[in-house]
mmCIF file of C-alpha atoms in Angstrom:
data_model
loop_
_atom_site.group_PDB
_atom_site.id
_atom_site.type_symbol
_atom_site.label_atom_id
_atom_site.label_comp_id
_atom_site.label_asym_id
_atom_site.label_seq_id
_atom_site.Cartn_x
_atom_site.Cartn_y
_atom_site.Cartn_z
ATOM 1 C CA ALA A 75 111.424 117.381 86.326
ATOM 2 C CA ALA A 76 114.119 115.121 87.886
ATOM 3 C CA VAL A 77 112.954 111.926 89.432
ATOM 4 C CA ARG A 78 112.804 112.107 93.205
ATOM 5 C CA PRO A 79 115.695 110.323 94.924
ATOM 6 C CA VAL A 80 114.330 107.120 96.379
ATOM 7 C CA ARG A 81 116.029 104.340 98.171
ATOM 8 C CA VAL A 82 115.662 100.587 97.629
ATOM 9 C CA ASP A 83 117.394 98.566 100.372
ATOM 10 C CA ALA A 84 117.294 94.932 99.381
ATOM 11 C CA ARG A 85 119.616 92.105 100.496
ATOM 12 C CA VAL A 86 120.046 90.617 97.064
ATOM 13 C CA ASP A 87 122.840 90.262 94.464
ATOM 14 C CA ALA A 88 122.427 93.196 92.124
ATOM 15 C CA TYR A 89 125.505 93.835 90.032
ATOM 16 C CA ILE A 90 126.952 93.242 86.515
ATOM 17 C CA PRO A 91 129.244 90.173 86.561
ATOM 18 C CA ALA A 92 132.368 90.303 84.494
ATOM 19 C CA SER A 93 131.224 87.038 82.775
ATOM 20 C CA TYR A 94 128.338 89.114 81.327
ATOM 21 C CA VAL A 95 129.974 92.466 80.532
ATOM 22 C CA ALA A 96 133.776 92.077 80.594
ATOM 23 C CA SER A 97 134.724 95.758 80.076
ATOM 24 C CA GLU A 98 134.841 97.883 83.291
ATOM 25 C CA ALA A 99 134.074 100.982 81.253
ATOM 26 C CA LEU A 100 131.019 99.414 79.740
ATOM 27 C CA LYS A 101 129.813 98.279 83.161
ATOM 28 C CA ILE A 102 130.187 101.792 84.438
ATOM 29 C CA ASP A 103 128.287 103.157 81.445
ATOM 30 C CA LEU A 104 125.468 100.665 81.961
ATOM 31 C CA HIS A 105 125.207 101.619 85.662
ATOM 32 C CA ARG A 106 125.035 105.267 84.684
ATOM 33 C CA ARG A 107 122.394 104.749 82.059
ATOM 34 C CA LEU A 108 120.226 102.624 84.387
ATOM 35 C CA ALA A 109 120.427 105.414 87.091
ATOM 36 C CA LEU A 110 119.342 107.973 84.515
ATOM 37 C CA VAL A 111 116.271 106.229 83.310
ATOM 38 C CA GLU A 112 113.111 108.230 84.234
ATOM 39 C CA HIS A 113 110.239 106.104 82.676
ATOM 40 C CA ASP A 114 109.430 102.441 82.524
ATOM 41 C CA ASP A 115 109.408 102.436 78.743
ATOM 42 C CA GLU A 116 112.977 103.816 78.755
ATOM 43 C CA LEU A 117 113.842 101.008 81.255
ATOM 44 C CA ARG A 118 112.320 98.394 78.901
ATOM 45 C CA GLU A 119 114.248 99.794 75.957
ATOM 46 C CA LEU A 120 117.488 99.794 77.885
ATOM 47 C CA ARG A 121 116.775 96.183 78.952
ATOM 48 C CA ALA A 122 115.986 95.004 75.367
ATOM 49 C CA GLY A 123 119.215 96.779 74.205
ATOM 50 C CA VAL A 124 121.355 95.039 76.812
ATOM 51 C CA GLU A 125 119.751 91.636 76.054
ATOM 52 C CA ASP A 126 120.381 92.226 72.361
ATOM 53 C CA ARG A 127 123.999 93.031 72.906
ATOM 54 C CA TYR A 128 124.958 90.606 75.714
ATOM 55 C CA GLY A 129 122.292 87.879 75.783
ATOM 56 C CA PRO A 130 119.709 86.987 78.528
ATOM 57 C CA LEU A 131 120.177 88.884 81.768
ATOM 58 C CA PRO A 132 121.738 86.817 84.526
ATOM 59 C CA GLU A 133 119.853 87.103 87.903
ATOM 60 C CA PRO A 134 122.049 89.853 89.484
ATOM 61 C CA VAL A 135 121.544 92.017 86.377
ATOM 62 C CA ASP A 136 117.831 91.264 86.321
ATOM 63 C CA ASN A 137 117.740 92.335 89.875
ATOM 64 C CA LEU A 138 119.413 95.644 89.144
ATOM 65 C CA PHE A 139 116.795 96.340 86.481
ATOM 66 C CA SER A 140 113.961 95.292 88.864
ATOM 67 C CA ILE A 141 115.286 97.666 91.600
ATOM 68 C CA GLN A 142 115.507 100.499 89.123
ATOM 69 C CA ASP A 143 111.916 99.756 88.132
ATOM 70 C CA ALA A 144 110.785 99.757 91.699
ATOM 71 C CA LYS A 145 112.561 103.117 92.259
ATOM 72 C CA LEU A 146 110.528 104.676 89.374
ATOM 73 C CA LYS A 147 107.254 103.370 90.832
ATOM 74 C CA LEU A 148 108.187 104.619 94.370
ATOM 75 C CA ALA A 149 108.835 108.089 92.878
ATOM 76 C CA LEU A 150 105.336 107.887 91.169
ATOM 77 C CA ILE A 151 103.611 107.184 94.398
ATOM 78 C CA GLY A 152 105.661 109.664 96.407
ATOM 79 C CA ALA A 153 107.253 107.105 98.730
ATOM 80 C CA ASP A 154 110.934 107.475 99.820
ATOM 81 C CA TYR A 155 111.965 103.923 100.359
ATOM 82 C CA LEU A 156 111.390 100.276 99.912
ATOM 83 C CA VAL A 157 113.200 97.912 102.326
ATOM 84 C CA TYR A 158 113.347 94.207 101.865
ATOM 85 C CA ARG A 159 114.922 91.996 104.478
ATOM 86 C CA GLY A 160 114.023 89.090 106.688
ATOM 87 C CA GLY A 161 111.153 88.042 104.394
ATOM 88 C CA ARG A 162 109.296 91.405 104.764
ATOM 89 C CA ALA A 163 108.976 94.217 102.291
ATOM 90 C CA THR A 164 108.231 97.702 103.740
ATOM 91 C CA VAL A 165 107.290 100.897 101.688
ATOM 92 C CA GLY A 166 106.931 104.413 103.109
ATOM 93 C CA PRO A 167 106.293 107.025 103.950
ATOM 94 C CA LEU A 168 102.731 106.836 102.431
ATOM 95 C CA ALA A 169 99.447 108.452 103.276
ATOM 96 C CA LEU A 170 96.819 105.978 102.228
ATOM 97 C CA GLY A 171 93.044 106.587 102.104
ATOM 98 C CA SER A 172 90.593 103.957 102.994
ATOM 99 C CA ASP A 173 89.695 103.336 99.309
ATOM 100 C CA GLU A 174 93.349 102.814 98.435
ATOM 101 C CA LEU A 175 93.781 100.488 101.389
ATOM 102 C CA ARG A 176 90.719 98.424 100.299
ATOM 103 C CA ALA A 177 92.085 98.214 96.804
ATOM 104 C CA LEU A 178 95.521 97.145 98.090
ATOM 105 C CA ARG A 179 94.178 94.438 100.425
ATOM 106 C CA ALA A 180 92.210 93.030 97.534
ATOM 107 C CA VAL A 181 95.560 92.392 95.841
ATOM 108 C CA ALA A 182 97.502 91.404 98.970
ATOM 109 C CA ASP A 183 95.256 90.430 101.889
ATOM 110 C CA THR A 184 98.255 89.966 104.276
ATOM 111 C CA LEU A 185 99.303 93.625 103.827
ATOM 112 C CA VAL A 186 99.773 95.729 106.936
ATOM 113 C CA TYR A 187 99.468 99.468 107.100
ATOM 114 C CA THR A 188 100.950 101.199 110.084
ATOM 115 C CA GLN A 189 99.331 104.667 110.290
ATOM 116 C CA ALA A 190 101.842 106.022 112.837
ATOM 117 C CA LYS A 191 104.777 105.189 110.598
ATOM 118 C CA ARG A 192 102.890 105.701 107.378
ATOM 119 C CA GLU A 193 104.361 102.313 106.205
ATOM 120 C CA VAL A 194 102.836 99.409 104.174
ATOM 121 C CA SER A 195 104.462 96.066 104.733
ATOM 122 C CA LEU A 196 103.973 92.569 103.388
ATOM 123 C CA ARG A 197 105.637 89.224 104.081
ATOM 124 C CA THR A 198 107.197 87.889 100.935
ATOM 125 C CA ASP A 199 109.782 85.207 99.991
ATOM 126 C CA ASP A 200 111.643 86.962 97.176
ATOM 127 C CA LEU A 201 112.624 90.162 95.555
ATOM 128 C CA LYS A 202 109.902 89.925 92.943
ATOM 129 C CA GLY A 203 107.268 89.812 95.681
ATOM 130 C CA ALA A 204 108.926 92.749 97.482
ATOM 131 C CA LEU A 205 109.078 94.891 94.418
ATOM 132 C CA GLY A 206 105.527 93.779 93.633
ATOM 133 C CA LEU A 207 104.345 95.784 96.612
ATOM 134 C CA ALA A 208 105.280 99.007 94.681
ATOM 135 C CA ASP A 209 103.294 97.665 91.703
ATOM 136 C CA ALA A 210 100.325 96.937 93.872
ATOM 137 C CA ILE A 211 100.372 100.463 95.444
ATOM 138 C CA VAL A 212 100.523 102.042 91.964
ATOM 139 C CA ALA A 213 97.528 99.937 90.884
ATOM 140 C CA ALA A 214 95.584 100.724 94.054
ATOM 141 C CA ARG A 215 96.132 104.406 93.508
ATOM 142 C CA SER A 216 94.673 104.270 89.987
ATOM 143 C CA ALA A 217 91.754 101.978 91.180
ATOM 144 C CA ALA A 218 90.867 104.111 94.155
#
């Protein structure tokens, strides 16, 4: 089964700089391979392969991988989007049971669930925190 299309809208630099991969063709290929990843172990392998070949990931490339990782997690939990802007991360649409909410709040006590919009949101200062919201929901689902 193909991975559901999900959207991550984050105001961060996420690209492959020419200083890291000079060839335009190789950059396009790497983007394509990233987009086709369907499991987190595949993503880890691709990341290790890229680091092997080109060296440690600069921040914009690390962000690309992190965003793809979040997309896989959103697909797992059945959400359609993660938006990160203005210091707030929002994931939806999600139907959360009270057990799941309790498990989530244990991880992130400032988390807000808006029933009407079926959205979970969290104040956070960086992309890692924003994408961590997807991780927390995955963890809550398995704990509940």
